[in-house]
């Protein structure tokens, strides 16, 4: 399936939840480029979000509201007659989930069933729903890589929220015929992630400020890392894949299938930014995190024809360039 622009989205009315987030901002940018009519359901208008900084906010319709408010979600769907929903809105920070599990469940579980219910009761208006999930939905397993046939076994609050959201989505697909697909990615990085505790943005900011970077974990955890524009292409590819018989109700993993340790990613960031290596301070304070998590994308390749376009080197160089501009302007 072609990943390039082919007028598929031209004049399509699309709702994006989580449009001010890392992936949401880049998804909106791509949809606008391809001629879609985009509506965003937005809780907080963060002026530092790429959606606002880029000016893309001026090209979309916005609905102010909370995912946990079913009427707000319905209004977002019906006001501009959105036929496609990209549901990216969520509380995405593992540490926040540990501190405030109820708010995480409210956002990630309740918010998801509201989106599903709005689609179910749309009288046929909504014909495509993409649920943005995570490898965290699988939880801890004995054998890796994760594939889509594995059970969902999250146990920490964030992981459970993703497992539950995926199970709810499967229920709505199989019981009510809601035309949806579920996307599971690993760690998504790119310009616009302002959570400085994460390895990529945190390291870049520290190096640009002349500070010694810190690593929260012991640095040996193994993860998938996928560049944000690859994730956007995956989401668009999946939504188009709903035109293929048998795809509705399915989940797909997206990965470069090149798992890296945190320290290996850190070294890549250092070399992209400085051409050398700066010894980090390893704090080893991360808790409730699974040591190894990485995905197989075999199913996505075989059925959807998806493949990653950005190596870790290419993705990080584009990311570094974004943060250089952002931090120079913002002086964060």
Steps between C-alpha positions, in 0.01 A plus 500: 500500500646833393624724780524805273234765441236379251203730576352229721436748782402796283177657631455225759366624833728365770491527879832482685503464878831584666585748226729705724714197587820380336344266245172692472676819391689321224192304393300823464786653298499202262120491466489871418772451240287228341191720488292360785251709695626455855318549829690474830347430840730691735509513878793739552634751246872470575674785311818291482328215317614453142134529397493860627861601434480393136179693440318179400244580771373778271425246225283266709165516677534469874260369760588567865419205718607200702509144368322390817197711395297294253300801383820688414626203299169469317501873425851468356384219271171649385575873475710453188361159402827315553510164324844402632626513858866480601486444874839604639384688809635342818704547815828363366750537784575184699616694807183708506294181484679371810425823688143542378354173369139620518560792262692267268213249496252784449690629199622179341213260573193721543620728221537205264156357567350845442667514158377150423148582618492817290601294197245227579214747524599710198232344278761390248678836478827364643651237271858490630639509855868467586589429862857599587628247751844391616727202548430554872161332447674163479660526843772258607546184292749213489571517127573800278438664260136575571259390230133581467384153609643545848259568788481848651648477850576849626530526879636847589242783469614633163536154348159395631341812351631403155400134539148601602462753219601238246259243641218754494584578138496133405164462676346789305638363173379144552170577676380812320700494180676830567754526211822541694864402512747509789858624457771390743834681484802500725666820621418781258750785483524820299476876517219621720537264796530736797523233770861567597518181709503296181838395370497676162367850581664503844843413362476754218397780735776422750768489231382826342506666843848369572377277782588139573206285382323273747355155437219400740541124453811284514532551125472130416125484426428392143233676296375568149548856378300634207522848351178703518456535123525121469226470762283747307549303178408184689176653628400625155592166344286319758200724445522442125540130576143494629403486131650147491262217585574345839707789641223655712538405866866406462806630685834568334847550645733762351874487558834532325579165662835633622464503880752712688605550860446840655877552504523417130231758421680749723821444303315552171360831629843615615659424166215665307539819702869521590677249278645347816401352834424661837497273804146508649398487864316169543246545781345150498178625662239376249243264649211283378652475154538181296864429413453389138225600257512483122264418217471296183355693204462193279120528489507868400748429221309203364145642514545878481829522314637738765869551558705749696654783300732651763805336654588589860776725359269681258219536752726633773666752270160642405406500868819679607443766234146562630617542861782733401245736350250455784746550784662799334162672478352382830819511711360205699 
